[in-house]
Coordinates of C-alpha atoms and ligand atoms in Angstrom, one line a residue:
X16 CA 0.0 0.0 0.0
X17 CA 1.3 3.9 -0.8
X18 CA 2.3 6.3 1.9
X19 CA -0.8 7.5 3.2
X20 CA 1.1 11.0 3.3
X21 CA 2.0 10.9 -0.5
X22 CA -1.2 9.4 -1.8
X23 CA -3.3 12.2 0.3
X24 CA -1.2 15.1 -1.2
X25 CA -1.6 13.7 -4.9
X26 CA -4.8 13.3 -4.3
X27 CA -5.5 17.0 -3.5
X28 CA -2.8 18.5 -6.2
X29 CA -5.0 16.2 -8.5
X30 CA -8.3 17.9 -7.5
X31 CA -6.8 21.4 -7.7
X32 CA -6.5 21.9 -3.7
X33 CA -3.7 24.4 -3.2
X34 CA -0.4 23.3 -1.2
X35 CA -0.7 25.6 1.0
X36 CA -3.8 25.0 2.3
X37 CA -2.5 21.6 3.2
X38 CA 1.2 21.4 3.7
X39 CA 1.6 23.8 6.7
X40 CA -1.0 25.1 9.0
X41 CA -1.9 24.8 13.1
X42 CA -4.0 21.6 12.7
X43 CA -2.8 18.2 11.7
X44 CA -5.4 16.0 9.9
X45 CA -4.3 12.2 10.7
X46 CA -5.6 9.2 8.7
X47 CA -7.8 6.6 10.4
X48 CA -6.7 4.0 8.5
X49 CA -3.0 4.3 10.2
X50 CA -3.3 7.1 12.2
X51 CA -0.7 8.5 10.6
X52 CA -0.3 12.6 9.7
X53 CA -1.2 13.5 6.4
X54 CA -1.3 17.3 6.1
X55 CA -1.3 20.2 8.2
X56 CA -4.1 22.9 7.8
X57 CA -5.0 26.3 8.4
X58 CA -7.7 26.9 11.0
X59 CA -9.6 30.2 10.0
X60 CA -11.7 32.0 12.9
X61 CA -13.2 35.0 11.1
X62 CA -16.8 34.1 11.1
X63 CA -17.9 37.4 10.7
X64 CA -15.9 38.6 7.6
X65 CA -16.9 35.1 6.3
X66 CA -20.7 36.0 6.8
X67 CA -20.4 39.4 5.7
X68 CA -19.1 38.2 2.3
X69 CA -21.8 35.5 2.0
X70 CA -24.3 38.6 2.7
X71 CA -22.9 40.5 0.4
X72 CA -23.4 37.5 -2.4
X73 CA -26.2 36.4 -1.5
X74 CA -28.3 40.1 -1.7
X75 CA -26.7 39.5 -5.6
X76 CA -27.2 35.5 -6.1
X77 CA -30.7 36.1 -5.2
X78 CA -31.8 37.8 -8.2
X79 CA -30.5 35.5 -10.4
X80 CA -33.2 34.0 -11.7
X81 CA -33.4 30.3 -10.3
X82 CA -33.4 27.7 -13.6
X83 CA -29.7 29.9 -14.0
X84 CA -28.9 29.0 -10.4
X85 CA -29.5 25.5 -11.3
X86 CA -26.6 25.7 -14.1
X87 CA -24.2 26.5 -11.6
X88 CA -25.2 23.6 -9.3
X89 CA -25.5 21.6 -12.8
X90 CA -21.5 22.2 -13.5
X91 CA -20.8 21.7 -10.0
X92 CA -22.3 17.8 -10.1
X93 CA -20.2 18.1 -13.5
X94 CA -17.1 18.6 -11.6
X95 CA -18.1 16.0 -9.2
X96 CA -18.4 13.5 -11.7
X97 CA -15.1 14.4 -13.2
X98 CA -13.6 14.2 -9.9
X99 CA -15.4 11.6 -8.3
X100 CA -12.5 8.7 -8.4
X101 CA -10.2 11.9 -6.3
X102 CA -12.7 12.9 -4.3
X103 CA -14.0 9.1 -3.0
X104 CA -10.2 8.3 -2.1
X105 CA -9.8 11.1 -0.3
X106 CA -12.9 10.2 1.8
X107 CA -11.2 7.0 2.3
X108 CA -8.0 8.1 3.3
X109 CA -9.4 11.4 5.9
X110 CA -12.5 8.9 7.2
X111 CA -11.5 5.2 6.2
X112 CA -14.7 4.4 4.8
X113 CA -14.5 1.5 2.4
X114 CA -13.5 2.6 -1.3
X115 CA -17.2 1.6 -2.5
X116 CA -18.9 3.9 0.1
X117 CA -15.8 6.6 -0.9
X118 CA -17.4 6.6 -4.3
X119 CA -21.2 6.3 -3.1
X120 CA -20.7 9.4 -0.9
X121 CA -19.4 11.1 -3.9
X122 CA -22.4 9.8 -6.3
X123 CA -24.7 11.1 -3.6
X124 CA -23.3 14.3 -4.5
X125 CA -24.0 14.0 -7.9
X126 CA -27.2 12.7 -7.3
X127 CA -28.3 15.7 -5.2
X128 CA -26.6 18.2 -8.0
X129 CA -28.9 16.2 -10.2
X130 CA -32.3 16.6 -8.1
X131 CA -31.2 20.6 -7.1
X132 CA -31.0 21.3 -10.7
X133 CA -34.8 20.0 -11.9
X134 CA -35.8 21.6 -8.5
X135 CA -34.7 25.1 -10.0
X136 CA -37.0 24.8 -12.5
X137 CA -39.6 24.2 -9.6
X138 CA -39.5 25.7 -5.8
X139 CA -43.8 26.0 -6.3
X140 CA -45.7 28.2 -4.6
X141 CA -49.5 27.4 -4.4
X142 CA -52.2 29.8 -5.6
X143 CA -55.1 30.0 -3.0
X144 CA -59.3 31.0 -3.3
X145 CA -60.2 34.3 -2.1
X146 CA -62.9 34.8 0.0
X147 CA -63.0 38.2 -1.6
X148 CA -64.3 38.9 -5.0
X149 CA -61.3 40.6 -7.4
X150 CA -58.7 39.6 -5.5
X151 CA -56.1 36.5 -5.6
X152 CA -53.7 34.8 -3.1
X153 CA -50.7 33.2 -3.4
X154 CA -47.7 32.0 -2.2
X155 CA -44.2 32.9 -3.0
X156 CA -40.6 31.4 -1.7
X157 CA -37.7 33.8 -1.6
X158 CA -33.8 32.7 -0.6
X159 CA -33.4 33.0 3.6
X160 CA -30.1 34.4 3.7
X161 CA -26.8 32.7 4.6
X162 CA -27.0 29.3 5.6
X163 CA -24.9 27.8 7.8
X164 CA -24.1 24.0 7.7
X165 CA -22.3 22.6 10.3
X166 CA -21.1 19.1 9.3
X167 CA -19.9 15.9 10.7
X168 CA -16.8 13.4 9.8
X169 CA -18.8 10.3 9.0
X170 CA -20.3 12.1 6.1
X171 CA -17.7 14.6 5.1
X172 CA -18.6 15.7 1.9
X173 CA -22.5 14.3 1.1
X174 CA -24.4 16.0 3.6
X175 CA -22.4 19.4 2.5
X176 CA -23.8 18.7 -0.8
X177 CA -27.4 18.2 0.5
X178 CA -27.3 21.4 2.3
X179 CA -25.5 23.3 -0.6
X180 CA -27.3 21.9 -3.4
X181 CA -30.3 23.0 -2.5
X182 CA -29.2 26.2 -1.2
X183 CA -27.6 27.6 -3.6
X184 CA -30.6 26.7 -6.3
X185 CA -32.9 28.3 -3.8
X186 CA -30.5 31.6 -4.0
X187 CA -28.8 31.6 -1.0
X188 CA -25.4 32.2 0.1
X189 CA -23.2 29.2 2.1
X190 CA -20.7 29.3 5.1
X191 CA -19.7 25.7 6.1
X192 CA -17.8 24.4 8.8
X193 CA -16.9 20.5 8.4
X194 CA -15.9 18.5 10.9
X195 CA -12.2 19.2 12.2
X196 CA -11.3 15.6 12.4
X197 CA -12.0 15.9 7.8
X198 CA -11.2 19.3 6.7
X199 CA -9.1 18.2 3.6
X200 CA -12.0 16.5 1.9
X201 CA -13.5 19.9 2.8
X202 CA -10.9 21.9 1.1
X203 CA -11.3 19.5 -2.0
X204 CA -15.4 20.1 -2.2
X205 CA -14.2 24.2 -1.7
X206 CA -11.7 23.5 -4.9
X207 CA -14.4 21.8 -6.6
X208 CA -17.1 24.7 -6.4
X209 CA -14.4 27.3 -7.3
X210 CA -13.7 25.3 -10.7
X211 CA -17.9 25.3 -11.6
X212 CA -17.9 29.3 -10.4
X213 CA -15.4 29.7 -12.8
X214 CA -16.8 28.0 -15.9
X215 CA -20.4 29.5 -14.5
X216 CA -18.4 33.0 -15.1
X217 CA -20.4 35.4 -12.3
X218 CA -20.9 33.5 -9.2
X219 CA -20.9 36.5 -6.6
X220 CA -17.6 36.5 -4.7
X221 CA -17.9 34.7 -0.8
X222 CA -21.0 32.7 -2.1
X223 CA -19.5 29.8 -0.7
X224 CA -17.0 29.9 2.4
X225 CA -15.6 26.7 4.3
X226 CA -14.3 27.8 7.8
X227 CA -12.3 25.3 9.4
X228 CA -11.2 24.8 13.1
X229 CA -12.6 23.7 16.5
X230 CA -15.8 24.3 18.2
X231 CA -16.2 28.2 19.0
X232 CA -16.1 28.5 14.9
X233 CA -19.6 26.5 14.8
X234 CA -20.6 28.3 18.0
X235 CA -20.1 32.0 16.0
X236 CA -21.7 30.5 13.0
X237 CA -24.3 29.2 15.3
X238 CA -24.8 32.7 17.0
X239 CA -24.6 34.9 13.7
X240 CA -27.4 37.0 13.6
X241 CA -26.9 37.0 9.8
X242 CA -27.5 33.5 9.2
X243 CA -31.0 32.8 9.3
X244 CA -30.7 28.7 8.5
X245 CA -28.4 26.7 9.9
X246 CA -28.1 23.0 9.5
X247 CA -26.2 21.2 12.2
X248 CA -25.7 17.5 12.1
X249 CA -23.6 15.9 14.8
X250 CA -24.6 14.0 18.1
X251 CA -27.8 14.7 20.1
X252 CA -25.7 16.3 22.6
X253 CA -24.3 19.1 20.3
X254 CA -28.2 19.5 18.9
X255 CA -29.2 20.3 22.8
X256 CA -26.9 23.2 22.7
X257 CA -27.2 24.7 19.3
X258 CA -31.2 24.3 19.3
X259 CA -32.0 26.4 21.9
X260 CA -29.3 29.0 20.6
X261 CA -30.9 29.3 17.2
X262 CA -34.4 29.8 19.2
X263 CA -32.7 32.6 21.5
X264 CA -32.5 34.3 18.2
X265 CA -35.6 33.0 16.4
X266 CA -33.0 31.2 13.4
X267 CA -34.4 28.3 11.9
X268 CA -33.1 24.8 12.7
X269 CA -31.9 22.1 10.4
X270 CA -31.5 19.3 12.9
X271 CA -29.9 16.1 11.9
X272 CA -28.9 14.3 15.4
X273 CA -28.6 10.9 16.7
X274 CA -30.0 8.0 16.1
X275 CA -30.7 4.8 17.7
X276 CA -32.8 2.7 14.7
X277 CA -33.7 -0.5 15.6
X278 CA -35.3 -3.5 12.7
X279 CA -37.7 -5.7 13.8
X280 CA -37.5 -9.1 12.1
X281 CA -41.1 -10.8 12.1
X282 CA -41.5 -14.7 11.8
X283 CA -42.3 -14.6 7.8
X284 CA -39.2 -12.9 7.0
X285 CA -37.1 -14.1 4.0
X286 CA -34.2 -14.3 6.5
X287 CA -31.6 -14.8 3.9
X288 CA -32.3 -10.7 2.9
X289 CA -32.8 -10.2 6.2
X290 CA -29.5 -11.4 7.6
X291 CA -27.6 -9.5 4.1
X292 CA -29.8 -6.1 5.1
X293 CA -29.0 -6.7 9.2
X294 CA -25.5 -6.9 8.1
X295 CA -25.0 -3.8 6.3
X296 CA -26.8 -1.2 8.3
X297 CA -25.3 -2.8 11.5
X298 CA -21.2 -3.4 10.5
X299 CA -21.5 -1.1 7.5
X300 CA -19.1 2.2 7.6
X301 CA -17.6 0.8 11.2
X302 CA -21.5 1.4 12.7
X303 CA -20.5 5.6 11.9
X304 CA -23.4 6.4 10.0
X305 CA -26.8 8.1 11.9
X306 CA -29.0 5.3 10.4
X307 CA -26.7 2.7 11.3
X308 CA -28.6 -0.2 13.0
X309 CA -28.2 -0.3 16.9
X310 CA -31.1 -2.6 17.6
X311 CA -32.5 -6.1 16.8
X312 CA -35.7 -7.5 17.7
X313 CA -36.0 -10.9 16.7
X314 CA -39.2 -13.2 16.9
X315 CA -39.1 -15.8 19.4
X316 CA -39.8 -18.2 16.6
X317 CA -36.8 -17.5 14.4
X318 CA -34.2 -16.4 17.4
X319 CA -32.3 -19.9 17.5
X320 CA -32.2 -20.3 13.6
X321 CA -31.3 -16.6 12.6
X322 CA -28.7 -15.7 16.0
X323 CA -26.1 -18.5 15.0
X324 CA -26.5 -17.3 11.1
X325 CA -25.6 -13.7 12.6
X326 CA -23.4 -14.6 14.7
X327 CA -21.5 -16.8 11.8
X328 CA -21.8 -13.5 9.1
X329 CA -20.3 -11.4 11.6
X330 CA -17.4 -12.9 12.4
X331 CA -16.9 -13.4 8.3
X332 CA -16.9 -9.8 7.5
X333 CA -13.7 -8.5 6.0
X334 CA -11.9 -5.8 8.6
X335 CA -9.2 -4.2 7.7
X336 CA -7.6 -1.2 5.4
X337 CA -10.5 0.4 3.5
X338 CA -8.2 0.8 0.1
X339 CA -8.3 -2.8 0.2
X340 CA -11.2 -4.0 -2.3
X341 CA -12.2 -7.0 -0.6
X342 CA -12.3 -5.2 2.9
X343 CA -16.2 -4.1 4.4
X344 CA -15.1 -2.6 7.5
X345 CA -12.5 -0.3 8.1
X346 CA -11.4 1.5 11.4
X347 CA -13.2 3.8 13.5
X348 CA -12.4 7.4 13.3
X349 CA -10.1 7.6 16.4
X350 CA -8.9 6.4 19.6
X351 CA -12.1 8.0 21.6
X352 CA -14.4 6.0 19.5
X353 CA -12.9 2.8 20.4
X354 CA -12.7 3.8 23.8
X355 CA -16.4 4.8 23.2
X356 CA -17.1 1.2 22.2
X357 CA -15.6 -0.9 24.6
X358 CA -17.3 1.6 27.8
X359 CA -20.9 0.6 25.9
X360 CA -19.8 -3.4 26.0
X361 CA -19.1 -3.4 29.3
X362 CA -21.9 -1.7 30.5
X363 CA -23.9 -4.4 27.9
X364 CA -22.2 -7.1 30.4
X365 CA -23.0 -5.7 33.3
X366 CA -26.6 -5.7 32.2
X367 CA -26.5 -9.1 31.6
X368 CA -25.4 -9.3 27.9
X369 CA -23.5 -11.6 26.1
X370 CA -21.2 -9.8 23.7
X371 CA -19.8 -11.7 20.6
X372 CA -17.5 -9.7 18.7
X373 CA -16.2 -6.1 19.9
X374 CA -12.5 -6.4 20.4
X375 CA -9.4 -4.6 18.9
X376 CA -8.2 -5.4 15.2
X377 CA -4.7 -5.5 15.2
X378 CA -3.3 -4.3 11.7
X379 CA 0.0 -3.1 12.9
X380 CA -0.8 0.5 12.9
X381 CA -0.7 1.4 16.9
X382 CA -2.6 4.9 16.1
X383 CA -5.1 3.3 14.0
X384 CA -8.7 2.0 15.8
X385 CA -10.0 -0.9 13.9
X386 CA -12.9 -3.0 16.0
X387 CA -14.6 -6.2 14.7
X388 CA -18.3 -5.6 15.1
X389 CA -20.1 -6.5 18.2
X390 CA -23.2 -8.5 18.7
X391 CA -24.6 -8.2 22.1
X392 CA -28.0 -10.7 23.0
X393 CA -29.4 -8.7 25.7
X394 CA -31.8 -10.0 28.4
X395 CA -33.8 -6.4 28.0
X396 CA -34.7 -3.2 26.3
X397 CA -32.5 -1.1 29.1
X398 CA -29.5 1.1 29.7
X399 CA -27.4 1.0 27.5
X400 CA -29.8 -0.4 24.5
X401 CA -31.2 2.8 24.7
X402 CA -28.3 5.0 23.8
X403 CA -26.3 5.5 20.8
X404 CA -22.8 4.6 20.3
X405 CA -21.4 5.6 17.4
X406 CA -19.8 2.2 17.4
X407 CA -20.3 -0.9 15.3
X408 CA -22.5 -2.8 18.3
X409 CA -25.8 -4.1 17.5
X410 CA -28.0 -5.3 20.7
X411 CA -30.6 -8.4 19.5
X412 CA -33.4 -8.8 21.7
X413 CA -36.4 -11.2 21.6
X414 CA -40.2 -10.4 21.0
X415 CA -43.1 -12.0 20.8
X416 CA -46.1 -9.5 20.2
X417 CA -45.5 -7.1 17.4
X418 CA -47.2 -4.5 19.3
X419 CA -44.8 -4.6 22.0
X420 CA -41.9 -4.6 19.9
X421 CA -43.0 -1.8 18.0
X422 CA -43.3 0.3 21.4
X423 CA -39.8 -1.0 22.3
X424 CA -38.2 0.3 19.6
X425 CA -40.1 3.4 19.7
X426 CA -38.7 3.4 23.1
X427 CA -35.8 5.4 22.7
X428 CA -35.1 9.0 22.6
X429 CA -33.8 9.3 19.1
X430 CA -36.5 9.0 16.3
X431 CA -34.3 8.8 13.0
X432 CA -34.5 5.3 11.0
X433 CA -36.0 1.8 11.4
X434 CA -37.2 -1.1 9.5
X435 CA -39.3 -4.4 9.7
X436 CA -38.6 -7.7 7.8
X437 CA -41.8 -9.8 7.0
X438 CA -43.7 -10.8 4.2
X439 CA -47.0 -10.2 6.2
X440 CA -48.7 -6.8 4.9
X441 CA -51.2 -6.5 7.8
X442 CA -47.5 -6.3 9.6
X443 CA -45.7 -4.1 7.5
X444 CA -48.6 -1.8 6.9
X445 CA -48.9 -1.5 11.0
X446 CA -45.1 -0.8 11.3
X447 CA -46.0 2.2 8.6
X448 CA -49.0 3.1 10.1
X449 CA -49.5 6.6 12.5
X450 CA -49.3 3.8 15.4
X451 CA -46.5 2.1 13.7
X452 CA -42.6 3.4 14.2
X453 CA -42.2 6.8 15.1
X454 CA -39.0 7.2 13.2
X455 CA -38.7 9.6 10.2
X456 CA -37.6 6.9 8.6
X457 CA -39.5 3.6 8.3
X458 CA -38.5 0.7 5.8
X459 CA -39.7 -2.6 5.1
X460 CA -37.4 -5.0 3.5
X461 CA -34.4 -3.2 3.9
X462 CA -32.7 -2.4 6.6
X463 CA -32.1 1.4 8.4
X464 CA -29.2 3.1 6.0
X465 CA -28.7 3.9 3.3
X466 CA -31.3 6.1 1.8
X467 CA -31.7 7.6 -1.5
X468 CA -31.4 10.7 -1.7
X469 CA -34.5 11.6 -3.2
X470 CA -36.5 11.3 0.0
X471 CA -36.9 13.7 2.7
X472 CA -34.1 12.8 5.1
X473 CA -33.9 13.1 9.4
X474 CA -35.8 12.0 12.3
X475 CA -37.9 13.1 14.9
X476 CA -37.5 13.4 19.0
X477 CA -33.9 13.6 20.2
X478 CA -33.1 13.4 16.2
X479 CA -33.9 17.4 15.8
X480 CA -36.7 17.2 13.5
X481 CA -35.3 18.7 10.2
X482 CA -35.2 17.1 6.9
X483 CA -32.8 17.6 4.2
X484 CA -32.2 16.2 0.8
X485 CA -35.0 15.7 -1.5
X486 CA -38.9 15.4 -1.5
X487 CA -39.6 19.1 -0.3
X488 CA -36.7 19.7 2.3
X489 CA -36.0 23.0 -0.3
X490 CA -38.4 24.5 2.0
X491 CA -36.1 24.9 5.2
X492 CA -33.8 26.8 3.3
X493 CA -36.7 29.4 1.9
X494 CA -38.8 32.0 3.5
X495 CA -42.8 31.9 2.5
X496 CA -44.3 34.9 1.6
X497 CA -48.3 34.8 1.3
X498 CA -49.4 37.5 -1.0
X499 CA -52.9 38.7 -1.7
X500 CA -53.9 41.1 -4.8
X501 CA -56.5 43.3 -5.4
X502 CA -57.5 43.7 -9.4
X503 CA -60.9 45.0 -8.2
X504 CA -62.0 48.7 -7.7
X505 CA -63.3 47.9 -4.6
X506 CA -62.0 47.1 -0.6
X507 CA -63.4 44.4 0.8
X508 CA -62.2 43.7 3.8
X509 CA -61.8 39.5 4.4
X510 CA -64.2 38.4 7.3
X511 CA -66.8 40.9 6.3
X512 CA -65.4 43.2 8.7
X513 CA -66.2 47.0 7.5
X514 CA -64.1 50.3 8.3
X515 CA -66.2 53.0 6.6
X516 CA -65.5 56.7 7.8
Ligands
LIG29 C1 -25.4 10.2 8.2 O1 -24.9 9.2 8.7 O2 -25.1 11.3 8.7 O3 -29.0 6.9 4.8 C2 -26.1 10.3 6.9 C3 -27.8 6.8 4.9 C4 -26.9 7.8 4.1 C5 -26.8 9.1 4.9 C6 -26.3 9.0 6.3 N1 -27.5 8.1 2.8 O4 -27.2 6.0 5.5

């Protein structure tokens, strides 16, 4: 295998990232996948002259009319697809996702470009009845502003692009500050949308801004009374303190927190699917994505015959360096998440649990985390079940009334993803149902990652609430204007109320 060093740094000359962004600076970017040093960046605190710019576009980008908008998100999914092969490595070598998910993140950039640029022909208003005669209502969306998007290292570059995407084709400016743990693949994305500005010809200067560095950045960004919209995914714990922050200032939310997304697998599953869909939500990216699987609740009638098949699969799955081709699971991001994973297996034993799986994967590189996943058979739906780690564990528990496991694994505070496995409709229909899973998510037949991009995407509860991506998430990033005109000669005033002098 190449230096992870020399690969890194082609790999950013190649996308048109300049040196020194990357080969001096205050923060050092380290590899997962040996935990090795691969560049050194510059962290950049001025928030405000980065907002002020972005104001400054923005008042310009959003009187371009929006189907031109959509060209310049058009080129940039052009330059995505040109650079795609770059851009996925580099998300393998800065988060140590598997080469295949590399490339998926970067084609659900592409895709997003792809769905931003019909939605510029679109972002519909409705037209309303009047209750007056002569006159006629409507609705009409305008850009917000700035948005922020604060992003997190499991999916450096994708969920920038869902936020972007779609606010840029909905006129608005962009600050973003990625996670510090992947701020080359941040740089790259930056080096990306210069080269479609360029071949768009007048994209406002500061339209889009990447601020890199620790947490007081996000808090600014967070606190900016010029940034009306601000997305924010991370854990539930950094949601709790930007929420209310955002409210102090009445700044809308994009939420996208934790999750804790449980599958429920009923006795007329096709349990060969199952066990392939169990398998890749639960061990899939190292168990770092928000709709990984965390939870299992298997019918008593199929526990004995699936558990050993699980068991069996899990210990199969290929660990190891993610630029390998065969490998499935590469390392966790860092020491704390290992350390994060063993803490939540204890407390699984000390509940009772017995853990198969879990321990260190030695590869050779001391500063690298890899972990084979963990299965945990848990005596109840308890402690430690019911928090996330952002860890490849999945806890199995046993049912036997699809009611009750329905309320179990609405029975947590995060309200993000979840999925049922049968062939019975009555039970699949009842999982969907208002009394079914409470999750913004719901799947049957598949299991709780890995969503298309053209559906609305988040959760409710401890989650945050907000949606991004497709179906009509455009809307967070718009203001609503309701507009009534009067073509008559007359002034009717609605609710027959009359204010003659
Ligand atoms: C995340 O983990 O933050 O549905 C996003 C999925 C991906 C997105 C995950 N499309 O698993």
């Amino acid at each position: 295998m190449r230096d992870v060093r020399d690969e890194t740094t082609e790999l950013l000359e190649k996308i048109g990232v300049p040196a020194a962004q990357f080969n001096s600076g205050d923060l050092s970017v380290t590899s997962p996948i040996t935990g090795e040093v691969i560049a050194e960046v510059h962290t950049q605190g001025d928030v405000d002259a980065a907002v002020a710019r972005a104001r400054d576009a923005f008042l310009k980008w959003r009187s371009v009319p929006a189907p031109r908008r959509g060209e310049f998100v058009r080129l940039l999914g052009e330059e995505l697809r040109a650079s795609k092969a770059e851009l996925g490595r580099l998300v393998t070598l800065e988060a140590g996702k598997v080469t295949s998910e590399g490339l998926g993140e970067v084609q659900e950039m592409i895709d997003i470009c792809d769905f931003a640029v019909g939605l510029s022909r679109q972002l519909y208003g409705l037209t309303i009845a009047s209750e007056r005669a002569g006159h006629r209502m409507m609705e009409s969306w305008h850009p917000a502003g700035v948005v922020g998007i604060i992003s997190a290292f499991n999916f450096p570059v994708a969920v920038w692009s869902w936020n972007a995407a779609l606010a840029l084709v909905c006129g608005n400016a962009v600050v973003w500050k990625p996670s510090e743990k992947t701020p080359l693949t941040a740089l790259a994305c930056n080096a990306i949308f210069e080269r479609a500005a360029k071949k768009f010809g007048d994209v406002p200067d500061g339209l889009h801004a990447v601020l890199i560095g620790a947490r007081e950045i996000g808090e600014k960004l967070v606190d900016h009374k010029d940034v009306p919209v601000l997305s924010a995914t991370g854990s539930t714990r950094m949601g709790r303190e930007v929420g209310p922050r955002l409210a102090a200032r009445f700044a809308r939310p994009i939420l996208e927190l934790g999750g804790n997304n449980a599958a429920i697998v009923c006795p007329t599953a096709d349990l060969d699917l199952t066990l392939r869909g169990v398998l890749f939500s639960a061990t899939g990216t190292a168990g770092q994505r928000c709709t990984t699987m965390r939870r299992l609740f298997l019918h008593d009638s199929l526990y004995d015959d699936f558990m050993p098949k699980l068991i069996a699969a899990y210990s199969s799955v290929p660990i190891g360096d993610p630029r390998e081709e065969k490998t499935l699971i590469g390392p966790l991001i860092d020491a704390g998440s290992f350390e994060n994973m063993q803490y939540a297996l204890e407390r699984a034993r000390s509940q009772g649990g017995k853990v198969h799986g879990g321990e260190r994967f030695e590869t050779g590189a001391s500063g690298a985390y890899y972990a084979r996943p963990a299965l945990a058979e848990m005596p109840a739906h308890e402690g430690i079940v019911r928090e996330e780690t952002f860890a490849p564990i999945l806890y199995v528990m046993r049912y036997s009334d699809l009611d009750e496991a329905i309320a179990l694994q609405n029975d947590v505070g995060a309200g993000l993803s979840s999925s049922i496995f049968t062939m019975n409709m009555r039970e699949a229909e009842q999982f969907l149902s208002a009394a079914g899973s409470d999750c913004g998510i719901a799947n049957v037949n598949i299991g709780t990652s890995g969503a298309e991009i053209g559906g609305a995407f988040g959760g409710e509860k401890e989650t945050g609430g907000g949606r991004e991506s497709g179906s009509d998430a455009w809307k967070a990033y718009m203001r609503r204007a309701t507009n009534t005109i009067n073509y008559s000669a007359d002034l009717p005033l609605a609710q027959g109320v009359t204010f003659e002098v």
